[in-house]
Amino acid sequence: MSVSVPYTQVVGEGSCADDGVELVSFREEFYRCLSARSDAVFELTDALLCSGDPVTLVDLSLTPEHRRGHGALYDGLNCGRVDIGRLRRAVGALPLPRSSDGRIVLAIDISPWLRPDAPTSSQRAFCHVYGRGKNQAQLIPGWPYSFVAALEVGRTSWTAVLDAVRLRPDDDETTVTTAQVREVVGRLQSAGHWRDGDPDIVLVYDAGYELARMAFLLADLPVQVLGRMRSDRVLHFPAPPPGRTGRPPRHGAEFKFADPQTWPEPDSNTDTDTDRYGTAVTAAWNRLHPRITHRGSWADHPGPPPIVEGTVIRLTVDHLPGDRHPKPVWLWCSHPGAGTADIDRLWQMFLRRFDIEHTFRLFKQTLGWTAPKIRNPEAADRWTWIVLVAHTQLRLARPLAEDLRRPWERPAPPRRLTPARVRRGFPRIRATMPNPASAPKPSRPGPGRPPGSRNRRPAQHHHVGKRTKIDITEPKSETQPG
C-alpha cells in the first residue's frame, strides 16, 4: 500500500477576498482585546510581522509600522493589559486544519524560554534541555510554556497554535496540561468545530507525559490520547478470570517492550510504503494497560488505582533522514480496540506531531520569542501571546501572500509558502488593511534618573524551582524543669 497524503488543508476553500475579510476581522478583534496601552501593543505586533530580520525587541521601535518610541514599546509590554480569555476564544473560532478523514488533531508539547542569567525574574523553573551528545541533557532555569496546536496533513511547517500556558514551579505538569486541553476542546465545541456525531479529536503527545493519567482525566471528552512511550516500559494484558480462592487478580500477563518473548501474536499488522521512510511496518496489541500505583500524578487519587486500557503500536521504518538504522517507536492510544485502519491512521498522525517543532523554531529564531530580556513573568506572558497572534495573522495571510523569494530559493506553489516567506510579504498585505490603532500624540521624553544618582531600590532576587514549605518546628519536650 502506498501513502499519498494531500498537501491541501481539509477546510473550506474560499476566495482571497474572504481570506482578507477574515484577517481584518481578527485584527480588529485583537485590538478590542487590548484594554491598556492598546495602540502601543497593536503596533508592536505589526512591527513584529513586518520586520524583515530576526527580531530584537528594541529594533522593532525603528520600523515604520511602529510610530512610537522605544519607551512606548517597553511601556506597552510591561504595563499593557490583554484580555487573554477573549483572545483565546477569537483564535479558537478561526478555521482549523483537519486530517484527511475530517478529524481535528491537536499536538501538545512544552517549549522552554530559558532565563539562566536572570536572578531577579520570579517563577522560574528548571527546564529540561537536550544536549548534542548522548546523556548530555541539562536542567536550565527558565519559563516553560505548554502549547496546543492543530496539525495539518502532509509535509508542512504550518500549525494552528490555539493556546499557550506558562507552567509555574509548583504546578503539576499533568494537571495543568489536562486543564488546558479541556478548555481548548470546550472552546472548539463552542465555536462549532466539533459537533455530536463527529469523529473524536486526537490528542498527540511526545514521550514524558503520563498518557494513562491524561486519558483517565479526559475520559468524559470526545478525545483519543495518542503518545510515545519509552522502549523499557512494561504493560499488562487484562486480568484472567478469578479462581475459586484468593483475591481476584487485577493484572494479566506482562508485556515488556524490551523482551520479544513476552509479545503474543499481534491483533493487527500494517505494511505501508512511504516516500520518505521506506516501508513502515506496524504491529498492534489491544487492551494493554500500565500498572498504576499511588505515586507521582496518581498520589492523590482516591480509592484503588483504575485500569486504563489502550492499544500499543510498535512502528518500524526502513530509514530516517540521517539514520539508516532507526530504532522502533512505541505508541500507546487510549482506544483499546483499535483496528487495522485505525492503526494505519494513528501512526501517521503521530509523525505529524513533529510539525510543532518547526513552529517552535519559527517562534525562537525568526519571531524572536525568547530574545527579549524580560524580567516579569507577566510581561513574558504578554509577549508570548503577541508572538502567537503574529503567527495567527501569518496563517490567515497565507493565501494572500506573494512569493518574494530570494535568487537562490526555489519557487513555491500558491498556498505552499512557508511562514517565514509569508512574513516576508506581510508589509504589502498590511498596507491594504485598515489600522485600528490611533496616531501617536506629540510628546517629549521624561527627564529620567538624574546623572550621578544611584539605584537605592535594587530588584529582589528569586530562587529557582519549587518552593515547598516544610514544617520544621520541633516538638516541645515533656520534661518539666525541676
Coordinates of C-alpha atoms in Angstrom, one line a residue:
M1 CA 0.0 0.0 0.0
S2 CA 1.3 3.4 -0.9
V3 CA 0.6 6.5 1.1
S4 CA -0.5 9.5 -0.9
V5 CA -1.4 12.3 1.5
P6 CA -2.7 15.6 0.0
Y7 CA -1.0 18.8 0.8
T8 CA -4.1 20.9 1.0
Q9 CA -6.0 21.5 4.2
V10 CA -9.4 20.0 4.6
V11 CA -11.1 23.3 5.3
G12 CA -13.5 25.4 3.3
E13 CA -11.8 26.7 0.2
G14 CA -12.7 30.4 -0.1
S15 CA -11.6 33.3 -2.3
C16 CA -8.8 35.7 -1.4
A17 CA -11.4 38.3 -0.6
D18 CA -12.9 36.1 2.0
D19 CA -9.5 35.4 3.4
G20 CA -8.8 39.1 3.6
V21 CA -12.0 39.8 5.4
E22 CA -11.1 37.1 7.9
L23 CA -7.7 38.6 8.6
V24 CA -9.2 42.1 9.0
S25 CA -11.9 40.8 11.4
F26 CA -9.2 39.0 13.5
R27 CA -7.0 42.2 13.7
E28 CA -10.0 44.2 14.8
E29 CA -10.9 41.7 17.5
F30 CA -7.3 41.5 18.7
Y31 CA -7.4 45.3 19.1
R32 CA -10.6 45.1 21.2
C33 CA -8.8 42.5 23.4
L34 CA -6.3 45.2 24.4
S35 CA -7.6 47.1 27.4
A36 CA -4.5 49.2 28.3
R37 CA -1.7 50.5 26.0
S38 CA -3.7 49.1 23.2
D39 CA -2.2 51.3 20.4
A40 CA 1.4 50.5 21.5
V41 CA 0.8 46.8 21.8
F42 CA -1.0 46.6 18.5
E43 CA 1.7 48.5 16.6
L44 CA 4.3 46.3 18.3
T45 CA 2.6 43.2 16.8
D46 CA 2.6 44.8 13.4
A47 CA 6.3 45.7 13.7
L48 CA 7.0 42.1 14.6
L49 CA 5.2 41.0 11.5
C50 CA 6.8 43.5 9.1
S51 CA 10.4 43.4 10.4
G52 CA 12.5 41.6 7.8
D53 CA 15.3 40.4 10.0
P54 CA 15.3 38.1 13.1
V55 CA 13.7 40.1 15.9
T56 CA 15.5 42.0 18.7
L57 CA 12.9 43.9 20.8
V58 CA 14.3 47.4 20.7
D59 CA 14.9 47.3 17.0
L60 CA 11.2 46.9 16.5
S61 CA 10.7 50.6 17.6
L62 CA 12.7 51.6 14.4
T63 CA 10.3 50.0 12.0
P64 CA 7.8 52.3 10.1
E65 CA 4.9 50.3 11.4
H66 CA 5.8 51.3 15.0
R67 CA 5.1 55.0 15.1
R68 CA 6.1 55.4 18.7
G69 CA 9.4 55.5 20.5
H70 CA 11.1 52.7 22.3
G71 CA 9.8 53.9 25.6
A72 CA 6.2 53.3 24.5
L73 CA 7.3 49.8 23.3
Y74 CA 8.5 48.8 26.7
D75 CA 5.7 50.5 28.4
G76 CA 3.1 48.6 26.4
L77 CA 4.9 45.3 27.0
N78 CA 5.4 45.9 30.8
C79 CA 2.2 47.8 31.6
G80 CA -0.3 46.8 28.9
R81 CA -3.2 44.6 29.5
V82 CA -4.6 41.8 27.2
D83 CA -7.9 40.0 27.7
I84 CA -6.4 36.6 27.3
G85 CA -9.7 34.8 27.7
R86 CA -11.4 36.8 24.9
L87 CA -8.3 36.4 22.7
R88 CA -8.3 32.6 23.2
R89 CA -12.0 32.5 22.0
A90 CA -11.1 34.6 19.0
V91 CA -8.2 32.3 18.0
G92 CA -10.4 29.2 18.6
A93 CA -13.1 30.5 16.4
L94 CA -10.9 30.6 13.3
P95 CA -11.0 27.8 10.6
L96 CA -8.9 24.8 11.7
P97 CA -7.0 22.3 9.6
R98 CA -8.2 18.7 9.7
S99 CA -6.9 15.3 8.8
S100 CA -7.9 13.5 5.6
D101 CA -10.9 11.9 7.4
G102 CA -12.1 15.2 8.9
R103 CA -10.7 14.7 12.4
I104 CA -9.1 17.5 14.4
V105 CA -5.6 16.6 15.5
L106 CA -4.1 18.5 18.4
A107 CA -0.4 18.4 19.4
I108 CA 0.5 19.2 23.0
D109 CA 4.1 20.0 23.9
I110 CA 6.3 22.1 26.1
S111 CA 8.9 24.6 24.9
P112 CA 11.1 26.5 27.4
W113 CA 12.1 30.2 27.5
L114 CA 15.5 29.8 29.0
R115 CA 16.5 32.5 31.5
P116 CA 19.6 31.2 33.3
D117 CA 21.1 34.6 34.0
A118 CA 18.1 36.3 35.4
P119 CA 18.1 36.0 39.2
T120 CA 15.6 38.9 39.5
S121 CA 13.0 37.1 37.4
S122 CA 10.5 35.3 39.5
Q123 CA 8.6 32.0 39.0
R124 CA 11.5 30.3 37.1
A125 CA 11.6 26.6 37.0
F126 CA 14.3 24.1 35.9
C127 CA 13.7 23.3 32.2
H128 CA 14.9 20.1 30.6
V129 CA 17.1 20.8 27.6
Y130 CA 18.6 18.1 25.3
G131 CA 22.3 18.3 24.6
R132 CA 24.1 17.4 21.3
G133 CA 25.6 14.2 22.6
K134 CA 24.3 11.2 24.4
N135 CA 23.5 11.7 28.1
Q136 CA 24.1 15.5 27.7
A137 CA 20.7 16.7 28.8
Q138 CA 20.7 19.6 31.2
L139 CA 18.3 21.4 33.6
I140 CA 18.5 25.2 32.9
P141 CA 16.4 27.8 34.7
G142 CA 13.6 29.4 32.6
W143 CA 9.9 29.7 32.0
P144 CA 8.4 26.5 30.4
Y145 CA 5.3 27.1 28.3
S146 CA 2.7 24.4 27.3
F147 CA 1.4 24.9 23.7
V148 CA -1.6 23.3 22.0
A149 CA -1.6 23.4 18.2
A150 CA -3.9 21.9 15.5
L151 CA -1.9 19.9 12.9
E152 CA -2.3 19.9 9.1
V153 CA -1.9 16.9 6.8
G154 CA 1.1 16.3 4.6
R155 CA 4.6 17.6 4.9
T156 CA 4.3 21.2 6.1
S157 CA 5.8 23.6 8.6
W158 CA 2.4 25.2 9.4
T159 CA 0.4 24.6 12.6
A160 CA -2.6 26.5 14.1
V161 CA -1.4 27.4 17.6
L162 CA -4.5 27.6 19.8
D163 CA -3.2 28.2 23.3
A164 CA -0.1 28.8 25.5
V165 CA 0.1 28.4 29.3
R166 CA 3.2 29.1 31.4
L167 CA 4.0 26.4 33.9
R168 CA 4.9 27.7 37.4
P169 CA 7.4 26.0 39.6
D170 CA 4.8 24.5 41.9
D171 CA 2.4 23.4 39.2
D172 CA 1.8 19.7 38.4
E173 CA 2.5 19.3 34.7
T174 CA -0.2 16.7 34.2
T175 CA -2.9 18.7 36.0
V176 CA -2.1 21.9 34.2
T177 CA -1.9 20.3 30.8
T178 CA -5.2 18.4 31.3
A179 CA -7.0 21.6 32.3
Q180 CA -5.5 23.4 29.3
V181 CA -6.6 20.7 26.9
R182 CA -10.1 20.6 28.5
E183 CA -10.5 24.3 28.0
V184 CA -9.3 24.2 24.4
V185 CA -11.7 21.3 23.5
G186 CA -14.5 23.3 25.1
R187 CA -13.8 26.4 23.0
L188 CA -13.7 24.2 19.9
Q189 CA -17.1 22.8 20.7
S190 CA -18.5 26.3 21.4
A191 CA -17.1 27.6 18.1
G192 CA -18.8 24.7 16.2
H193 CA -15.7 23.0 15.1
W194 CA -16.8 19.7 16.8
R195 CA -20.5 18.6 17.0
D196 CA -22.2 15.4 18.1
G197 CA -21.5 12.6 15.7
D198 CA -18.1 14.0 14.6
P199 CA -15.1 11.7 15.0
D200 CA -13.1 12.1 18.2
I201 CA -10.4 14.7 18.5
V202 CA -6.9 13.1 18.6
L203 CA -4.5 14.4 21.2
V204 CA -0.9 13.7 20.3
Y205 CA 1.8 13.8 23.0
D206 CA 5.5 13.1 22.9
A207 CA 7.4 11.0 25.5
G208 CA 7.4 12.3 29.0
Y209 CA 3.7 12.7 29.6
E210 CA 1.7 10.3 31.8
L211 CA -0.6 9.1 29.0
A212 CA -2.8 6.9 31.2
R213 CA -3.4 9.8 33.6
M214 CA -4.3 12.1 30.7
A215 CA -6.8 9.5 29.2
F216 CA -8.4 9.0 32.7
L217 CA -8.9 12.7 33.4
L218 CA -10.2 13.4 29.9
A219 CA -12.5 10.3 29.6
D220 CA -15.6 12.5 29.6
L221 CA -14.5 14.4 26.4
P222 CA -14.7 13.2 22.8
V223 CA -10.9 12.7 22.5
Q224 CA -8.4 10.0 22.0
V225 CA -5.0 10.2 23.6
L226 CA -2.0 9.1 21.5
G227 CA 1.6 9.3 22.6
R228 CA 5.0 7.8 22.6
M229 CA 6.3 5.5 25.4
R230 CA 9.8 4.6 26.3
S231 CA 11.2 1.4 25.0
D232 CA 11.7 0.0 28.5
R233 CA 8.1 0.2 29.6
V234 CA 6.2 -2.8 30.9
L235 CA 2.4 -3.1 30.4
H236 CA -0.1 -5.8 31.3
F237 CA -2.9 -7.6 29.5
P238 CA -6.4 -7.9 31.1
A239 CA -6.6 -10.0 34.2
P240 CA -7.6 -13.7 33.8
P241 CA -10.9 -14.9 35.3
P242 CA -10.8 -15.2 39.1
G243 CA -10.1 -18.5 40.7
R244 CA -12.1 -20.3 43.5
T245 CA -9.9 -19.0 46.3
G246 CA -7.8 -15.9 46.9
R247 CA -8.2 -12.3 45.8
P248 CA -9.1 -11.8 42.1
P249 CA -6.1 -10.7 40.1
R250 CA -6.1 -7.1 38.7
H251 CA -3.4 -7.5 36.1
G252 CA -2.7 -10.2 33.4
A253 CA 0.5 -11.3 31.8
E254 CA 3.3 -8.8 31.4
F255 CA 4.1 -7.2 28.0
K256 CA 7.7 -6.0 28.1
F257 CA 8.7 -3.7 25.3
A258 CA 12.3 -4.8 25.5
D259 CA 11.6 -8.5 25.6
P260 CA 10.1 -10.1 22.4
Q261 CA 9.5 -13.3 24.3
T262 CA 6.5 -11.6 26.1
W263 CA 4.9 -10.5 22.9
P264 CA 2.0 -12.7 21.7
E265 CA 0.7 -12.7 18.2
P266 CA -0.4 -9.1 17.4
D267 CA -4.0 -8.3 16.9
S268 CA -3.3 -6.3 13.7
N269 CA -0.5 -5.6 11.3
T270 CA 0.1 -3.0 8.7
D271 CA 2.6 -2.7 5.9
T272 CA 2.9 0.8 4.3
D273 CA 5.2 2.0 1.5
T274 CA 6.2 5.7 2.1
D275 CA 8.3 8.1 0.0
R276 CA 10.3 9.4 3.0
Y277 CA 10.8 6.4 5.3
G278 CA 10.7 3.4 3.0
T279 CA 8.4 0.6 4.3
A280 CA 6.6 1.3 7.6
V281 CA 5.6 -1.8 9.4
T282 CA 3.4 -1.8 12.5
A283 CA 2.3 -4.4 15.0
A284 CA -0.5 -3.6 17.4
W285 CA -1.8 -5.3 20.6
N286 CA -5.2 -4.3 22.1
R287 CA -6.3 -3.9 25.7
L288 CA -2.9 -3.3 27.3
H289 CA -2.7 -1.1 30.5
P290 CA 0.1 0.1 32.7
R291 CA 0.3 -0.9 36.4
I292 CA -0.7 2.2 38.3
T293 CA 0.3 2.9 41.9
H294 CA -0.4 5.8 44.3
R295 CA 2.6 7.9 43.5
G296 CA 3.5 10.7 41.1
S297 CA 0.4 12.2 39.4
W298 CA -1.7 9.4 41.0
A299 CA -0.6 10.1 44.6
D300 CA -3.9 11.9 45.5
H301 CA -6.2 9.5 43.6
P302 CA -9.0 8.4 45.9
G303 CA -9.7 4.7 46.1
P304 CA -7.9 1.9 44.2
P305 CA -6.0 2.8 41.1
P306 CA -8.0 2.4 37.9
I307 CA -7.4 0.2 34.9
V308 CA -6.8 2.3 31.8
E309 CA -6.7 0.1 28.8
G310 CA -5.4 1.1 25.4
T311 CA -3.7 -0.2 22.2
V312 CA 0.1 -0.5 21.9
I313 CA 1.6 0.1 18.5
R314 CA 5.2 -0.8 17.5
L315 CA 6.3 1.2 14.5
T316 CA 9.5 0.4 12.5
V317 CA 10.7 2.0 9.3
D318 CA 13.5 1.3 6.9
H319 CA 15.3 4.6 7.3
L320 CA 15.1 8.1 8.7
P321 CA 16.8 11.2 7.4
G322 CA 20.3 10.9 8.6
D323 CA 19.8 7.5 10.2
R324 CA 20.0 4.2 8.3
H325 CA 19.2 2.0 11.3
P326 CA 16.4 3.7 13.2
K327 CA 15.1 2.2 16.4
P328 CA 11.4 1.1 16.8
V329 CA 8.9 3.6 18.1
W330 CA 6.4 2.5 20.7
L331 CA 3.0 4.3 20.7
W332 CA 0.0 4.0 23.1
C333 CA -3.5 5.0 22.2
S334 CA -6.4 5.2 24.6
H335 CA -8.7 3.4 22.1
P336 CA -8.4 -0.2 23.5
G337 CA -9.9 -1.9 20.4
A338 CA -8.2 -0.1 17.5
G339 CA -8.4 -2.0 14.2
T340 CA -6.1 -2.1 11.2
A341 CA -7.5 1.1 9.6
D342 CA -7.1 2.9 13.0
I343 CA -3.5 1.8 13.4
D344 CA -2.5 3.0 10.0
R345 CA -4.1 6.4 10.7
L346 CA -2.7 6.8 14.2
W347 CA 1.0 6.3 13.4
Q348 CA 0.7 8.8 10.5
M349 CA -0.9 11.3 12.9
F350 CA 1.9 10.9 15.4
L351 CA 4.5 11.6 12.8
R352 CA 2.7 14.9 12.0
R353 CA 3.4 15.9 15.7
F354 CA 6.9 17.0 14.8
D355 CA 5.4 19.9 12.7
I356 CA 5.1 21.7 16.0
E357 CA 8.9 21.7 16.3
H358 CA 9.0 23.8 13.2
T359 CA 6.7 26.3 14.9
F360 CA 8.9 26.5 18.0
R361 CA 11.9 27.1 15.8
L362 CA 10.0 29.9 13.9
F363 CA 9.0 31.4 17.3
K364 CA 12.5 31.5 18.6
Q365 CA 14.7 32.1 15.6
T366 CA 12.5 34.3 13.3
L367 CA 9.9 35.9 15.5
G368 CA 12.3 36.3 18.5
W369 CA 10.0 34.8 21.1
T370 CA 12.9 34.2 23.6
A371 CA 15.1 37.1 22.6
P372 CA 13.8 39.8 24.9
K373 CA 15.4 40.0 28.4
I374 CA 12.1 40.5 30.2
R375 CA 12.1 40.5 34.0
N376 CA 8.5 40.0 34.9
P377 CA 6.7 36.7 34.0
E378 CA 3.5 38.6 33.4
A379 CA 5.3 40.6 30.7
A380 CA 6.7 37.3 29.3
D381 CA 3.1 36.0 29.0
R382 CA 2.1 39.2 27.2
W383 CA 4.9 38.9 24.7
T384 CA 4.2 35.2 24.2
W385 CA 0.6 36.0 23.2
I386 CA 1.9 38.8 20.9
V387 CA 4.0 36.2 19.1
L388 CA 1.1 33.8 19.0
V389 CA -1.2 36.5 17.5
A390 CA 1.5 37.3 14.9
H391 CA 1.8 33.7 13.9
T392 CA -2.0 33.5 13.6
Q393 CA -2.1 36.5 11.3
L394 CA 0.6 34.9 9.1
R395 CA -1.6 31.8 8.9
L396 CA -4.6 33.9 7.8
A397 CA -2.5 35.8 5.3
R398 CA -1.1 32.6 3.8
P399 CA -3.4 32.7 0.7
L400 CA -2.8 36.4 0.2
A401 CA 1.0 36.5 0.2
E402 CA 3.2 36.7 -2.8
D403 CA 6.3 34.6 -3.3
L404 CA 9.0 37.2 -2.7
R405 CA 11.8 34.6 -3.0
R406 CA 15.5 35.2 -2.9
P407 CA 17.5 34.4 -6.0
W408 CA 18.8 31.2 -4.5
E409 CA 15.4 29.9 -3.4
R410 CA 13.1 27.6 -5.3
P411 CA 9.7 28.9 -6.4
A412 CA 6.8 27.7 -4.2
P413 CA 3.3 27.0 -5.5
P414 CA 0.4 29.0 -4.2
R415 CA -0.7 28.2 -0.6
R416 CA 2.6 26.4 -0.1
L417 CA 4.7 29.3 1.2
T418 CA 6.5 28.8 4.5
P419 CA 5.6 31.0 7.4
A420 CA 8.9 32.9 7.0
R421 CA 8.2 33.6 3.4
V422 CA 4.6 34.8 4.2
R423 CA 6.1 37.2 6.7
R424 CA 8.4 38.5 4.0
G425 CA 5.4 39.7 2.1
F426 CA 3.3 40.8 5.0
P427 CA 4.1 44.5 4.7
R428 CA 2.4 44.6 1.4
I429 CA -0.7 42.9 2.8
R430 CA -0.8 45.2 5.8
A431 CA -0.8 48.2 3.5
T432 CA -4.2 47.2 2.2
M433 CA -5.6 46.6 5.7
P434 CA -7.3 49.2 8.0
N435 CA -5.3 50.1 11.0
P436 CA -7.4 50.4 14.2
A437 CA -4.6 52.0 16.2
S438 CA -4.7 55.8 16.5
A439 CA -1.8 58.0 15.6
P440 CA 0.6 58.9 18.4
K441 CA 0.2 62.2 20.2
P442 CA 3.2 64.6 20.3
S443 CA 5.2 64.3 23.5
R444 CA 8.7 64.7 24.9
P445 CA 10.7 62.2 26.8
G446 CA 10.9 62.4 30.6
P447 CA 14.0 63.6 32.5
G448 CA 14.9 60.1 33.6
R449 CA 17.2 59.4 36.5
P450 CA 19.4 62.4 37.5
P451 CA 23.1 62.0 36.5
G452 CA 25.2 60.5 39.2
S453 CA 22.3 59.1 41.3
R454 CA 22.3 55.5 42.4
N455 CA 19.5 53.0 42.4
R456 CA 18.5 52.7 46.0
R457 CA 15.8 50.1 45.4
P458 CA 17.6 47.0 43.9
A459 CA 15.4 44.3 42.4
Q460 CA 14.6 41.3 44.5
H461 CA 16.4 38.0 43.7
H462 CA 14.3 34.9 43.4
H463 CA 15.1 31.2 43.9
V464 CA 14.6 28.7 41.0
G465 CA 12.3 25.7 41.2
K466 CA 9.7 24.6 43.7
R467 CA 9.3 26.4 47.0
T468 CA 7.5 23.9 49.2
K469 CA 7.1 24.9 52.8
I470 CA 8.1 22.3 55.3
D471 CA 7.1 22.5 59.0
I472 CA 10.4 22.1 60.9
T473 CA 9.0 23.1 64.3
E474 CA 10.5 20.8 67.0
P475 CA 8.0 19.2 69.4
K476 CA 8.1 20.5 72.9
S477 CA 9.8 18.4 75.5
E478 CA 7.6 16.7 78.0
T479 CA 10.2 17.0 80.7
Q480 CA 9.5 19.9 83.1
P481 CA 12.3 21.8 84.7
G482 CA 12.9 21.0 88.3

